[in-house]
Amino acid sequence: MNLLTTLAGSMMEGFLPSGWDLAKIDACCAHPAESVTERQAFWNDRFEPIPCKTVEDFDVMMGHEIAKKIRDARTEGRDLAMILPVGPMGMYRWAVYFLKEWGVSADHVHGFNMDEWSDASGNTLPANDPGAFTNAMEAAFYGPLGSASVPKEHRWFATSDRLPEYADRIADLKNGGAELVVIFGIGRVCHIAFWEPHFACEYSDVETWKAQTHRIGARLHPLTIEQNALTSFKSRTTLVPAFANTIGPGLFLQADHIIGGCDGILGRGMQWQGMSLWMTLRYGPDPWIPSSFMPTLPGRLFFLQELAGPLEPEMN
């Protein structure tokens, strides 16, 4: 007895994205934990999942990867475009540490925040709101870098007036020799940024879906809202906006290099991200599972070993 056998007539019927193959998802999650890094046919030859034993290891390793890409671009004398998330966050402290330790300025970096909370019309939270991604980035990354930080004119946030300019600005940078690095987390419903799985039903084919660069006032899935209530809003669901401005696959699939992170453990054996990790690594590219396209790109996905499971019941 499980969800698949009891779904009919329940309140879960129609709740999960309609394009999800629940039996296939369950099969993805049933693999032995030690097999999580086994290469799959659809992975890019230069894609590598990196297990991390502890949250502390995860933060340092992912932060080092970010700082290294910034240092490499500076050494090579070129600009660097970076699409940046708010979640995960712990790696920014270590990226700052390494850059300061190495004496590397980030003035050649152009930072594009991938999303921001909004209303249905795309109006965003004030930049200084404690829940705003703009505020989080200034506090965690831009501010601590001090005089070696990304110049203010290179900091792009997903407001309704700036987000539509991302595609042209990133194209200009890439045409000028810049590399695009996409840093990301994976949502409970396998979104990248706030590009939700249910958007897939709006497009006639995969190529059209892939071409979408952004969305203003994107309607979020309830699981996305509840995930953020638990991880960022101290369980207070009433504070979480139901919409967001977000980049789309037309931008995140342009990455020359990806740096992903899954750190979704809650302690005492509890977690929220194991299923999302396995779906990303094993489902195969599908617009209903946006994160499933990330292994087709070169780069690294850092994840906490605990998320690999085994994903079996453990009463808490």
Coordinates of C-alpha atoms in Angstrom, one line a residue:
M1 CA 0.0 0.0 0.0
N2 CA 1.4 3.4 -1.0
L3 CA 0.5 6.6 -2.8
L4 CA 0.2 4.9 -6.2
T5 CA -2.3 2.4 -4.9
T6 CA -4.4 4.9 -2.9
L7 CA -4.2 8.0 -5.2
A8 CA -7.7 7.6 -6.7
G9 CA -10.3 9.5 -4.9
S10 CA -7.7 11.1 -2.5
M11 CA -6.9 14.8 -2.0
M12 CA -3.6 14.1 -3.7
E13 CA -5.3 13.3 -7.0
G14 CA -4.7 16.3 -9.3
F15 CA -2.2 17.9 -6.8
L16 CA 1.1 16.6 -8.2
P17 CA 2.1 17.8 -11.7
S18 CA 0.0 16.0 -14.2
G19 CA 3.0 15.0 -16.4
W20 CA 4.7 13.1 -13.6
D21 CA 5.0 9.4 -14.1
L22 CA 4.7 8.4 -10.5
A23 CA 5.7 4.8 -11.1
K24 CA 8.9 5.9 -12.9
I25 CA 9.7 8.4 -10.1
D26 CA 9.3 5.7 -7.5
A27 CA 11.6 3.4 -9.5
C28 CA 14.2 6.2 -9.6
C29 CA 14.1 6.4 -5.9
A30 CA 14.4 2.7 -5.3
H31 CA 18.0 2.3 -6.3
P32 CA 20.7 1.5 -3.7
A33 CA 22.2 4.6 -2.2
E34 CA 25.7 3.7 -3.3
S35 CA 24.6 3.7 -6.9
V36 CA 23.6 7.3 -7.0
T37 CA 26.8 8.4 -8.9
E38 CA 26.6 5.7 -11.5
R39 CA 26.9 7.4 -14.9
Q40 CA 23.7 7.5 -17.0
A41 CA 23.5 7.5 -20.8
F42 CA 21.9 11.0 -20.9
W43 CA 24.6 12.7 -18.7
N44 CA 27.1 15.0 -20.3
D45 CA 30.6 13.5 -20.4
R46 CA 31.8 16.3 -18.2
F47 CA 28.9 16.2 -15.7
E48 CA 30.0 14.9 -12.3
P49 CA 27.9 14.4 -9.1
I50 CA 30.0 15.0 -6.0
P51 CA 28.9 13.5 -2.7
C52 CA 29.6 15.4 0.5
K53 CA 29.6 13.8 3.9
T54 CA 28.5 16.9 6.0
V55 CA 26.8 20.2 5.5
E56 CA 30.1 21.8 6.4
D57 CA 31.9 19.9 3.6
F58 CA 29.2 20.8 1.2
D59 CA 29.5 24.5 1.9
V60 CA 33.3 24.5 1.5
M61 CA 33.4 22.4 -1.6
M62 CA 30.7 24.3 -3.5
G63 CA 32.1 27.6 -2.3
H64 CA 35.5 26.6 -3.6
E65 CA 34.0 25.6 -7.0
I66 CA 32.4 29.1 -7.3
A67 CA 35.5 30.9 -6.3
K68 CA 37.7 28.8 -8.6
K69 CA 35.5 29.7 -11.6
I70 CA 35.8 33.4 -10.7
R71 CA 39.6 33.1 -10.3
D72 CA 40.0 31.2 -13.5
A73 CA 38.1 33.8 -15.5
R74 CA 40.2 36.6 -14.0
T75 CA 43.4 34.7 -14.8
E76 CA 42.3 34.2 -18.4
G77 CA 41.4 37.9 -18.7
R78 CA 37.7 37.6 -19.6
D79 CA 34.4 38.5 -18.1
L80 CA 32.3 36.0 -16.3
A81 CA 28.5 35.8 -16.3
M82 CA 27.0 34.0 -13.3
I83 CA 23.4 33.1 -12.7
L84 CA 23.0 33.0 -9.0
P85 CA 20.5 31.3 -6.6
V86 CA 19.3 32.1 -3.1
G87 CA 19.2 28.4 -2.0
P88 CA 21.5 26.9 -1.2
M89 CA 23.3 29.7 0.5
G90 CA 26.1 28.4 2.8
M91 CA 28.6 28.2 -0.1
Y92 CA 28.7 32.0 -0.5
R93 CA 30.5 32.5 2.8
W94 CA 33.3 30.2 1.6
A95 CA 33.4 31.6 -1.9
V96 CA 34.1 35.0 -0.3
Y97 CA 36.7 33.4 2.0
F98 CA 38.6 31.8 -0.9
L99 CA 38.5 35.0 -3.1
K100 CA 39.8 37.1 -0.2
E101 CA 42.5 34.5 0.7
W102 CA 43.7 34.4 -2.9
G103 CA 43.4 38.2 -3.3
V104 CA 41.1 37.9 -6.3
S105 CA 38.7 40.7 -7.2
A106 CA 35.3 39.9 -8.7
D107 CA 35.0 43.1 -10.7
H108 CA 34.9 41.1 -13.9
V109 CA 31.8 39.2 -12.7
H110 CA 28.3 39.9 -13.9
G111 CA 25.8 38.4 -11.5
F112 CA 22.2 37.6 -12.5
N113 CA 19.9 36.5 -9.7
M114 CA 17.8 33.8 -11.1
D115 CA 14.5 34.7 -9.4
E116 CA 12.6 36.8 -6.9
W117 CA 9.3 36.6 -5.0
S118 CA 6.5 38.6 -6.7
D119 CA 2.8 39.0 -7.0
A120 CA 0.9 37.9 -10.1
S121 CA 1.8 41.1 -11.9
G122 CA 5.6 40.7 -11.2
N123 CA 5.8 43.4 -8.5
T124 CA 8.6 42.2 -6.2
L125 CA 9.4 42.5 -2.5
P126 CA 11.3 45.6 -1.5
A127 CA 15.1 45.0 -1.9
N128 CA 15.6 45.3 1.9
D129 CA 12.8 43.0 2.9
P130 CA 14.3 40.1 5.0
G131 CA 12.6 37.6 2.6
A132 CA 13.8 39.2 -0.6
F133 CA 16.5 37.4 -2.6
T134 CA 18.1 40.8 -3.4
N135 CA 18.6 41.4 0.3
A136 CA 20.0 37.8 0.8
M137 CA 22.5 38.2 -2.0
E138 CA 23.8 41.6 -0.8
A139 CA 24.2 40.2 2.7
A140 CA 25.8 36.8 1.8
F141 CA 27.9 37.5 -1.2
Y142 CA 28.2 41.0 -2.6
G143 CA 28.5 42.9 0.7
P144 CA 31.1 40.6 2.4
L145 CA 33.4 40.9 -0.7
G146 CA 33.9 44.6 0.1
S147 CA 36.0 46.6 -2.3
A148 CA 36.7 43.4 -4.3
S149 CA 33.0 42.8 -5.0
V150 CA 31.0 42.6 -8.1
P151 CA 30.4 46.2 -9.2
K152 CA 26.9 47.5 -8.5
E153 CA 26.3 48.0 -12.2
H154 CA 27.0 44.3 -12.8
R155 CA 24.4 43.1 -10.3
W156 CA 21.2 42.1 -11.9
F157 CA 18.1 41.2 -9.9
A158 CA 14.9 39.6 -11.2
T159 CA 12.6 42.7 -11.1
S160 CA 9.9 43.0 -13.7
D161 CA 11.9 45.7 -15.6
R162 CA 15.4 44.0 -15.4
L163 CA 14.6 40.3 -15.9
P164 CA 13.5 40.8 -19.5
E165 CA 16.9 42.3 -20.3
Y166 CA 18.8 39.2 -19.0
A167 CA 18.8 37.3 -22.3
D168 CA 20.3 40.1 -24.4
R169 CA 22.8 41.1 -21.7
I170 CA 24.0 37.5 -21.3
A171 CA 24.2 37.1 -25.1
D172 CA 26.3 40.2 -25.4
L173 CA 28.7 38.9 -22.7
K174 CA 29.0 35.5 -24.3
N175 CA 29.6 37.0 -27.7
G176 CA 32.4 39.0 -26.1
G177 CA 34.1 35.8 -24.8
A178 CA 32.5 35.5 -21.4
E179 CA 31.7 32.1 -20.0
L180 CA 28.2 31.5 -18.4
V181 CA 28.2 29.6 -15.1
V182 CA 24.8 28.6 -13.7
I183 CA 24.7 28.0 -10.0
F184 CA 21.5 26.3 -8.8
G185 CA 19.6 24.3 -6.3
I186 CA 16.9 21.8 -7.0
G187 CA 13.3 22.4 -5.8
R188 CA 11.0 19.9 -4.2
V189 CA 9.2 19.7 -7.5
C190 CA 12.5 19.6 -9.4
H191 CA 12.3 23.2 -10.5
I192 CA 15.4 25.2 -11.5
A193 CA 15.1 28.8 -10.3
F194 CA 11.3 29.0 -10.1
W195 CA 10.7 27.4 -13.5
E196 CA 8.0 25.0 -12.3
P197 CA 7.1 21.6 -13.8
H198 CA 3.5 22.5 -14.6
F199 CA 4.6 25.1 -17.1
A200 CA 5.4 22.2 -19.4
C201 CA 1.7 21.8 -20.4
E202 CA 1.8 25.3 -22.1
Y203 CA 4.3 24.3 -24.8
S204 CA 3.7 22.1 -27.9
D205 CA 7.2 20.6 -27.9
V206 CA 10.4 20.4 -26.0
E207 CA 12.3 22.9 -28.2
T208 CA 9.7 25.6 -27.6
W209 CA 9.9 24.9 -23.9
K210 CA 13.7 25.2 -24.0
A211 CA 13.5 28.6 -25.7
Q212 CA 11.7 30.3 -22.8
T213 CA 14.1 32.8 -21.2
H214 CA 12.0 34.1 -18.3
R215 CA 8.6 34.5 -16.8
I216 CA 7.1 37.4 -14.9
G217 CA 4.7 36.6 -12.1
A218 CA 5.1 32.8 -12.4
R219 CA 2.4 30.8 -10.6
L220 CA 4.2 28.6 -8.1
H221 CA 3.3 25.0 -7.2
P222 CA 2.0 24.5 -3.6
L223 CA 5.0 22.2 -2.8
T224 CA 7.3 25.0 -3.8
I225 CA 5.6 27.4 -1.4
E226 CA 5.6 24.8 1.4
Q227 CA 9.3 23.9 0.8
N228 CA 10.2 27.6 1.2
A229 CA 8.0 27.9 4.3
L230 CA 10.0 25.1 5.9
T231 CA 13.5 26.2 4.7
S232 CA 13.4 30.0 4.7
F233 CA 10.3 31.2 6.6
K234 CA 10.5 29.3 9.8
S235 CA 7.4 27.2 8.9
R236 CA 5.2 30.4 8.5
T237 CA 3.5 29.6 5.2
T238 CA 1.4 32.8 5.4
L239 CA 4.6 34.9 4.7
V240 CA 5.5 33.1 1.4
P241 CA 4.4 34.8 -1.8
A242 CA 2.5 32.6 -4.3
F243 CA 4.2 34.0 -7.4
A244 CA 7.8 34.8 -8.5
N245 CA 9.8 36.3 -11.4
T246 CA 12.1 33.7 -12.8
I247 CA 14.6 32.8 -15.5
G248 CA 13.6 29.9 -17.8
P249 CA 15.4 27.1 -19.6
G250 CA 16.3 29.5 -22.4
L251 CA 18.9 30.9 -20.0
F252 CA 19.8 28.1 -17.6
L253 CA 20.4 25.6 -20.4
Q254 CA 22.9 28.0 -22.0
A255 CA 25.4 27.2 -19.3
D256 CA 29.0 26.6 -20.2
H257 CA 29.5 25.2 -16.7
I258 CA 27.0 24.3 -14.0
I259 CA 27.5 24.3 -10.2
G260 CA 24.6 22.6 -8.5
G261 CA 23.9 22.0 -4.8
C262 CA 21.5 19.7 -2.9
D263 CA 21.7 20.2 0.9
G264 CA 18.1 19.5 1.9
I265 CA 18.4 17.6 5.1
L266 CA 16.5 18.7 8.2
G267 CA 18.2 16.6 11.0
R268 CA 17.2 13.4 12.9
G269 CA 17.1 11.5 9.6
M270 CA 14.5 13.9 8.1
Q271 CA 15.0 15.4 4.7
W272 CA 13.0 16.9 1.8
Q273 CA 15.3 16.6 -1.3
G274 CA 16.2 13.0 -1.7
M275 CA 13.5 12.3 -4.2
S276 CA 14.3 15.4 -6.2
L277 CA 18.0 14.4 -6.4
W278 CA 17.2 10.9 -7.7
M279 CA 14.6 12.3 -10.2
T280 CA 17.3 14.7 -11.5
L281 CA 19.9 12.0 -11.9
R282 CA 17.8 9.1 -13.2
Y283 CA 14.5 10.3 -14.8
G284 CA 16.0 11.5 -18.1
P285 CA 15.4 14.9 -19.7
D286 CA 11.7 15.8 -19.5
P287 CA 10.1 19.3 -19.3
W288 CA 7.9 18.0 -16.5
I289 CA 11.1 17.5 -14.5
P290 CA 13.1 20.7 -15.3
S291 CA 16.1 19.7 -13.2
S292 CA 16.4 16.5 -15.3
F293 CA 18.1 18.6 -18.0
M294 CA 21.0 19.7 -15.7
P295 CA 23.0 16.5 -16.0
T296 CA 23.1 17.0 -19.8
L297 CA 25.4 20.0 -19.1
P298 CA 29.1 20.1 -18.1
G299 CA 29.8 20.8 -14.5
R300 CA 29.3 19.5 -11.0
L301 CA 26.4 18.7 -8.7
F302 CA 27.3 18.7 -5.0
F303 CA 25.0 16.8 -2.7
L304 CA 24.8 15.5 0.8
Q305 CA 25.3 11.8 0.9
E306 CA 22.4 11.4 3.2
L307 CA 20.0 12.4 0.4
A308 CA 20.9 9.3 -1.5
G309 CA 19.1 7.3 1.1
P310 CA 18.1 4.6 1.1
L311 CA 14.8 6.4 0.7
E312 CA 12.9 4.1 3.1
P313 CA 10.5 4.9 6.0
E314 CA 12.0 5.9 9.3
M315 CA 9.5 7.1 11.8
N316 CA 10.4 10.4 13.5

